[in-house]
Structure formats: structure tokens, C-alpha cells
């Protein structure tokens, strides 16, 4: 018998708790598993020995609580953005010494980490160090990101819901843009510092006749003059032009477009805090085209909105958690759960891949998903995204708002 | 027998089509009404004789179409922000001459206008001019605004849905803010240039334990030092501080707070295009408190999001439309439909009021709804808002997105 420890890391998504629920539910069924521990704030919780025993929380009413957990957005165990030092350095020795002493303290036989690219790197480092220390703890990664940019998997938990949110919201913005006869440009900034997967989803409403005129993704070098020419072309047919732009579009020299307008800060992984492509283009349009313009981002609600979860995403995110536990029970370590699409009609196979093959890599939107002009996506792209956004999750509403697992459910 | 003409004006809301559906449905039942005309783009449509006969669109399947119309966001007849000139001026004579010639051309016996404060002023002007011309056309206003700032009515169509949207979204943002242990401030900018009704709704999630720490409304002079002191106080108990601020908060001199950061543009009603209190405070926090900060607005989705409509709001907005028709059939003109709250349990009485008493006035959040410290609302305020956000509207989803009345349904 052994204990397990689970953590969440990186930016929250509205599917990250579904994976947590999947892991917990599967662990509760396994006779070889004793206590289930949660790290409060991911690896930071381990470093500070801020660990909670969550086993008894599910002693009764487990099914109902796990179901509620699945439809609760934002990391219920808290999160962090900590970059672990390189192994073999003095700092590294201290840090990993601490981590493994906590793992030993709690007799942890399996360590589950739900997170994005950088978190999969954490899983890789820990599993490699475990091997070098002859530590038999198994390290399993469950992917999580709204950006859909983790390699070796058809798509990532969290993406389908964010895509559904972006598509539905951009549709409503398009409807709003269509009411006036005055010439205007609306620029909506979508999350995506490296890849345009989420911005590609913004094009979906055109399938309903309420679409953006153009979408600009980081995979295509951004050129202000081409953008303005696109806008002027659209203005020949209708006054309210709508474009969607990834926060991370870059110009031909590789700099973030409009970077003179950026705030210049960075998070601890060195990811630049991007702000302002929409604001920058708003000014450019006013000055160069002389018409009304408004630019804004969809911002935080893209990743945390609970009321537009994709039922497909939530179900897959839960199953990804269960798959992680089964793979661990089968002896695996140093792996990440992944999805393999099986074709028409849509279904996926749940599998695993060596985490060293995914850590720190980025999956970009392929060129056959982007039209040659670089400012819209292709049918193949729509066909790829649509199944991931399928199905709605019924939230329970109280006092007019969705009601989830109470705040601080897992905290000591 | 006579014809009717209907128009929508000002910023779209997600309830503006429910009022339109209510008017159309009631007109279809009245034997004295012949054709139903729609102005494309409000009064601008009248000025350009851009009028559509929509009667036959409802010759069959009216109930289903009207139901779909009710749950479709954004002004289906288009909208405008045109400021009519003063009567009795040369420009005014030309404009009103044109309007009344179109009214005569289409044998319009009743003119329904769905809009906000400025639109009620249009209804007032037109009804007064009609009287001076001995024109027997009846002019009826149906209120519409997410800001809830029209006087002489308990609340306005459109507010309940926007309040539900703001409350639910701020709840999710609060959950997102609670995951990290790093000290930070999140500033969310809410629409509301004159009054804080929508920002007050942002406080509702505290009823679920996921609330903002403070809300700042235009009714209370904004002071940067007090704001920073509030933030520091909250930071003593938790690292992720969340505040919500109206876009229209003003400092003690009456200037928009952070106005040095504003874009300075204005719309045709002279309403300043406000931008940046959240961005301004983001910079202030970073510089003065030295901690992480992020500021953003909920922006356009506050008014156009279709997926968080309040069932109470939509039902009331429809009934407001029906009430307008009944009042007109009873001979009324120069009036606006209004709501009178009847107490516990919540219900309203539909009535009418002389539009001259409401035009261009603003209803502010009363002082007993705001705590003495000026940075949070009271229980009385929650009790006022909650019933308006009650109930969800089931949208039909297709291709993962809500499916409404097709784009351009009413356009020629």
C-alpha cells in the first residue's frame, strides 16, 4: 500500500478540476492506495510542506462531490508558477532534497501533476532525479492548457472549453458590431502567446453567419499595413468590421507586434506579460484610417469562465485523470497522459507518452489550418476544433450565479 | 386600422430583442393594427427611409420565431446613436419634417422606440412635435439599458441580464485570483459612466464566498490613496486581492479618475469614451505598492453576452413590450413603460409614465445601498438586485455555440 500526492500548476482553466476529480475518483477505487494528499499551490506546497490529506473529504458523498468538483473552475488545490532549478546545481540540490524529503515523509508512491508545458518539465525533472536517487515514486503528468500547445497529444484538457467560450463570445461581439451603420473596427485580443489555437476558435462563429472578418495568429508574421488593407477591404461591404488577434502576434523581426505599447513585465518562467496589441491596433486604425475603433481583450474570463464549459472537454479531462492513475498502477513513471484522435465520427483514445518528448515544446497551428492569406482559418481547422466544443455542462445556479464547490474546500 | 413602426436605439443589450418580440406579438393580436414596420438602425432608418415591412415574416411560426427573437442578443433591427436637433431650429425643422413625412408615408399610427435615456428624449421630442403639428401618431418609449439608470422605474430591461453576467463572471475571476500565494491585485473595470448599478452587481459573488474585496462606484468620489489603503488592508488577510471599479468613477473635482490615461474621444451624444481606469490603477498599484497587478475591463460582453441572460429580465422585457402596445391602444402617447416593484415576494406591476419626466435624467445608486466606507454595497442593495438576476434562459446550441435568429433576419 502507498499514498499518492496530487498538485495543480500554472494558469487555472475551467477543466483543471475535472482532471483532479478523475484522479481522486480512480484512486478511491484502488485498494493499493492509502491516503490521498493534495499539494496546496502545486510544487510550492511541497517545498513549504503545505500538504493536506484530502482522503476523508470523500469518505461520504464522493460521487456528488467529485461531480461538483468537475464543474468547478479554477484550481481547487491552488496553483503556482515556480520554475524549478536545474538538477546538479547547488540550488537544485537544496530544492530537490527538500521535495524528496517531503515525498518520503508522506510515503508518496505516486505523484500526479496537472499542468502545462512548464509543469510537464517539472514532471520530467522529478522523475529523472527519482531514478538517480533510486526512489521508486512514480511521476505522472496530466496536461492542462487553454492554449492547446502541448505536443504529442491531439489536444489538451482545458482547450475545448476555452474554445467554446471564445467562439460563443466572439459570436455575440459580432452581433453587437453589426448594429450600427457607422464605419468602425473592433479588435478583440485573444490569449495565446505562442500559438493561435484559441484565436482560431474565434473564427468558428462564421459558421453561423456572425463571424469576425479576420483572425491573426502568432504563426503568421503580423504586418500592420496588410492588416489595414484587410480592414479597408472589409469596409467596402459592411461598416462594422471585427478582427480577432492573438496576444502573441509577432512582426517579421520576431518582436511582439506593437511591443512599444507593452507593459514589459514577465512571469517567473520568463514569459513576457503581454498587453496591448488590441489597444495598439485601436490607435493605429484611428490614426491611419480615421474611423472609430475599439480594442479590448477577452482576458481572464477566457480561462476561468464556468458557464460555457464544453461537456466534451470536461468528460475528457476527467478521463485523462483516470488514465493517469491506471497508467501509474501499471508501473509507468515519467509519462504524460495524451489523446489520440480516432477519426470520424469523433472519438479519442487515451494513452501516455514519455514526458521528455513533450516538456518545453510548443505545438503550433499547422499551415494547412491557415488560409494562404494568413488572416483566416480553413475548413480543416473548423473540423478539428468543432468536436472539442460540443456539449454544454449544466451548472447549478443559486442566487443567480453558478454554485460550485465552496471556496477553500481543500485548504486546511 | 393603422400601421405601427418599431425601432431600437443606443447600445445593444441582450434583452432589447425581448422587448421587440413583446411589441410584435401584441401587435399581431390587435385587429386595429395593419402593417408592422421596422426602422433599420433606429431613427437613422426613418431619416433614410430605410424601413422594412416585417409583418409577413411572422405570417407563420410566429410563436417560435418570437421566442427565438427573445433569446437573441443585440439589436435585431440595428441601432444608432443619433442626437436629434432641437425643435424650432432650421436644422430641426428639416430633420423633423423628414421624420414626419416618413411617418405619413407609411400611415404610422403608433411609433415604438426601445432605448435608453437619450432615446426617451427622442420619444419626448417627437410626441411634442406631433402635438404641435396636430399629428395623431402615438409615441411610446420602452426603456432599455444595462446601466439601470433611467428614473421613474424600479429597474430597466437589460439590467438583470447584465447584472447576472457581471456577478457570475466576477465570481469566476475571484476563484481565479485565489489560486496563487503571490501578492497581487486584480482590477476589473465594469461599465457604468454615471451610476454604479452594474458595479454593485459585481459584489454579489461575496454571497457565495467568492467575492471582490471592494467595489468602487461613480456615486462615491474616488481617491487613489484610500484605494491603496483598502488594498493594503485586504493584503493582510489574503494575497490575491480583487477590486471592481466603474468605468466612470470620478475624483473629488469631478474629473474622471485617471483621466490622464483616457483616450479622450466622445460619442455623438457627447458621452466621453471612457477607457483605462483599470489600466491606470494597475500602474498605480505596481508603482506605489510594488506588487503584481493586472487591470482589465469586462467590456462589450457585459452587454451582449447571450449565454447568461436572466430569465426574469427577458420575461419582463417582453412584457414591457406588450404593455407598450396595450397603453398605445388605450390612447396613450408621450409615455414610457415602467416597472413598479411590489415587495416580498418579488413581483412587479407594469405601468407607464410621462416620458418628459424621465428623459435625460439619471438614477443613481442610493446612499443606503452603499456602505459608509464607500467601497462596498449593503444587504439592501443585494436584496434589490438578486431577484432581477433570477433564472436562466436555455439557449439552443449548434456547432458548440448558441444559435439565434439568423443574422440579418429583418434586413431587406
CSV table of N, CA and C in Angstrom, one decimal, chain A residues 25-74:
chain,number,residue,atom,x,y,z
A,25,UNK,N,-11.1,10.1,-8.0
A,25,UNK,CA,-12.1,9.0,-8.1
A,25,UNK,C,-11.5,7.7,-8.4
A,26,UNK,N,-10.5,7.7,-9.3
A,26,UNK,CA,-9.8,6.4,-9.6
A,26,UNK,C,-9.0,5.9,-8.4
A,27,UNK,N,-8.4,6.8,-7.7
A,27,UNK,CA,-7.6,6.5,-6.5
A,27,UNK,C,-8.5,5.8,-5.4
A,28,UNK,N,-9.6,6.4,-5.3
A,28,UNK,CA,-10.5,5.9,-4.2
A,28,UNK,C,-10.9,4.4,-4.5
A,29,UNK,N,-10.9,4.0,-5.8
A,29,UNK,CA,-11.3,2.7,-6.2
A,29,UNK,C,-10.1,1.7,-6.0
A,30,UNK,N,-8.9,2.2,-5.9
A,30,UNK,CA,-7.7,1.3,-5.9
A,30,UNK,C,-7.3,0.8,-4.5
A,31,UNK,N,-7.4,-0.5,-4.2
A,31,UNK,CA,-7.1,-1.0,-2.9
A,31,UNK,C,-5.7,-0.8,-2.4
A,32,UNK,N,-4.7,-0.6,-3.4
A,32,UNK,CA,-3.3,-0.5,-3.1
A,32,UNK,C,-3.0,1.0,-2.7
A,33,UNK,N,-3.9,1.9,-2.8
A,33,UNK,CA,-3.7,3.3,-2.5
A,33,UNK,C,-4.3,3.6,-1.1
A,34,UNK,N,-3.4,4.2,-0.2
A,34,UNK,CA,-3.9,4.5,1.1
A,34,UNK,C,-4.4,5.9,1.2
A,35,UNK,N,-3.6,6.9,1.5
A,35,UNK,CA,-4.0,8.3,1.7
A,35,UNK,C,-3.9,9.0,0.4
A,36,UNK,N,-4.7,10.0,0.2
A,36,UNK,CA,-4.6,10.9,-1.0
A,36,UNK,C,-4.3,12.3,-0.4
A,37,UNK,N,-3.1,12.8,-0.8
A,37,UNK,CA,-2.7,14.1,-0.4
A,37,UNK,C,-2.8,15.1,-1.5
A,38,UNK,N,-3.1,16.4,-1.1
A,38,UNK,CA,-3.1,17.4,-2.1
A,38,UNK,C,-2.0,18.4,-1.8
A,39,UNK,N,-1.3,18.9,-2.8
A,39,UNK,CA,-0.3,20.0,-2.6
A,39,UNK,C,-1.1,21.3,-2.7
A,40,UNK,N,-0.9,22.2,-1.7
A,40,UNK,CA,-1.6,23.4,-1.9
A,40,UNK,C,-0.7,24.4,-2.6
A,41,UNK,N,-1.1,24.7,-3.9
A,41,UNK,CA,-0.3,25.6,-4.7
A,41,UNK,C,0.8,24.8,-5.4
A,42,UNK,N,0.5,23.7,-5.9
A,42,UNK,CA,1.5,22.9,-6.7
A,42,UNK,C,2.8,22.6,-5.9
A,43,UNK,N,3.8,22.7,-6.7
A,43,UNK,CA,5.2,22.3,-6.1
A,43,UNK,C,5.6,23.2,-5.0
A,44,UNK,N,5.0,24.4,-5.0
A,44,UNK,CA,5.3,25.4,-3.9
A,44,UNK,C,4.7,24.8,-2.6
A,45,UNK,N,3.6,24.1,-2.6
A,45,UNK,CA,3.1,23.4,-1.5
A,45,UNK,C,4.0,22.3,-1.0
A,46,UNK,N,4.7,21.6,-1.9
A,46,UNK,CA,5.6,20.6,-1.5
A,46,UNK,C,6.8,21.3,-0.8
A,47,UNK,N,7.3,22.3,-1.4
A,47,UNK,CA,8.5,23.0,-0.8
A,47,UNK,C,8.2,23.5,0.6
A,48,UNK,N,7.0,24.0,0.8
A,48,UNK,CA,6.6,24.5,2.1
A,48,UNK,C,6.0,23.5,3.0
A,49,UNK,N,5.9,22.3,2.6
A,49,UNK,CA,5.2,21.2,3.3
A,49,UNK,C,3.8,21.7,3.6
A,50,UNK,N,3.2,22.3,2.7
A,50,UNK,CA,1.8,22.7,2.8
A,50,UNK,C,0.9,21.7,2.1
A,51,UNK,N,0.8,20.6,2.8
A,51,UNK,CA,0.1,19.4,2.2
A,51,UNK,C,-1.1,19.1,3.0
A,52,UNK,N,-2.2,18.7,2.3
A,52,UNK,CA,-3.4,18.4,3.0
A,52,UNK,C,-3.8,16.9,2.7
A,53,UNK,N,-4.3,16.3,3.7
A,53,UNK,CA,-4.9,14.9,3.5
A,53,UNK,C,-6.3,15.1,3.1
A,54,UNK,N,-6.6,14.8,1.8
A,54,UNK,CA,-8.0,15.0,1.4
A,54,UNK,C,-8.8,13.7,1.3
A,55,UNK,N,-8.2,12.6,1.7
A,55,UNK,CA,-9.0,11.3,1.7
A,55,UNK,C,-10.3,11.4,2.3
A,56,UNK,N,-10.3,11.9,3.6
A,56,UNK,CA,-11.6,11.8,4.3
A,56,UNK,C,-12.7,12.8,3.8
A,57,UNK,N,-12.2,13.7,3.0
A,57,UNK,CA,-13.2,14.7,2.4
A,57,UNK,C,-14.2,13.9,1.5
A,58,UNK,N,-13.7,12.7,1.0
A,58,UNK,CA,-14.6,11.9,0.1
A,58,UNK,C,-15.1,10.6,0.8
A,59,UNK,N,-15.0,10.6,2.1
A,59,UNK,CA,-15.5,9.4,2.8
A,59,UNK,C,-17.0,9.1,2.5
A,60,UNK,N,-17.7,10.2,2.4
A,60,UNK,CA,-19.1,10.0,2.0
A,60,UNK,C,-19.5,11.0,1.0
A,61,UNK,N,-20.5,10.7,0.2
A,61,UNK,CA,-20.9,11.6,-0.9
A,61,UNK,C,-19.9,11.8,-2.0
A,62,UNK,N,-19.0,10.9,-2.1
A,62,UNK,CA,-17.8,11.1,-3.1
A,62,UNK,C,-18.3,11.4,-4.5
A,63,UNK,N,-19.3,10.6,-5.0
A,63,UNK,CA,-19.7,10.8,-6.3
A,63,UNK,C,-20.2,12.2,-6.6
A,64,UNK,N,-21.1,12.7,-5.7
A,64,UNK,CA,-21.7,14.0,-5.8
A,64,UNK,C,-20.6,15.1,-5.7
A,65,UNK,N,-19.7,14.9,-4.7
A,65,UNK,CA,-18.6,15.9,-4.6
A,65,UNK,C,-17.7,16.0,-5.8
A,66,UNK,N,-17.4,14.8,-6.3
A,66,UNK,CA,-16.5,14.8,-7.5
A,66,UNK,C,-17.1,15.4,-8.7
A,67,UNK,N,-18.4,15.1,-8.8
A,67,UNK,CA,-19.2,15.7,-9.9
A,67,UNK,C,-19.2,17.3,-9.8
A,68,UNK,N,-19.4,17.7,-8.6
A,68,UNK,CA,-19.4,19.2,-8.3
A,68,UNK,C,-18.0,19.7,-8.6
A,69,UNK,N,-17.0,19.0,-8.2
A,69,UNK,CA,-15.6,19.4,-8.4
A,69,UNK,C,-15.3,19.6,-9.9
A,70,UNK,N,-15.8,18.6,-10.6
A,70,UNK,CA,-15.6,18.6,-12.1
A,70,UNK,C,-16.1,19.8,-12.8
A,71,UNK,N,-17.2,20.4,-12.3
A,71,UNK,CA,-17.8,21.6,-12.9
A,71,UNK,C,-17.4,22.9,-12.2
A,72,UNK,N,-16.4,22.8,-11.3
A,72,UNK,CA,-15.9,24.0,-10.6
A,72,UNK,C,-14.7,24.5,-11.3
A,73,UNK,N,-14.7,25.7,-11.7
A,73,UNK,CA,-13.5,26.2,-12.5
A,73,UNK,C,-12.4,26.6,-11.5
A,74,UNK,N,-11.2,26.8,-12.0
A,74,UNK,CA,-10.1,27.3,-11.3
A,74,UNK,C,-9.5,26.3,-10.3
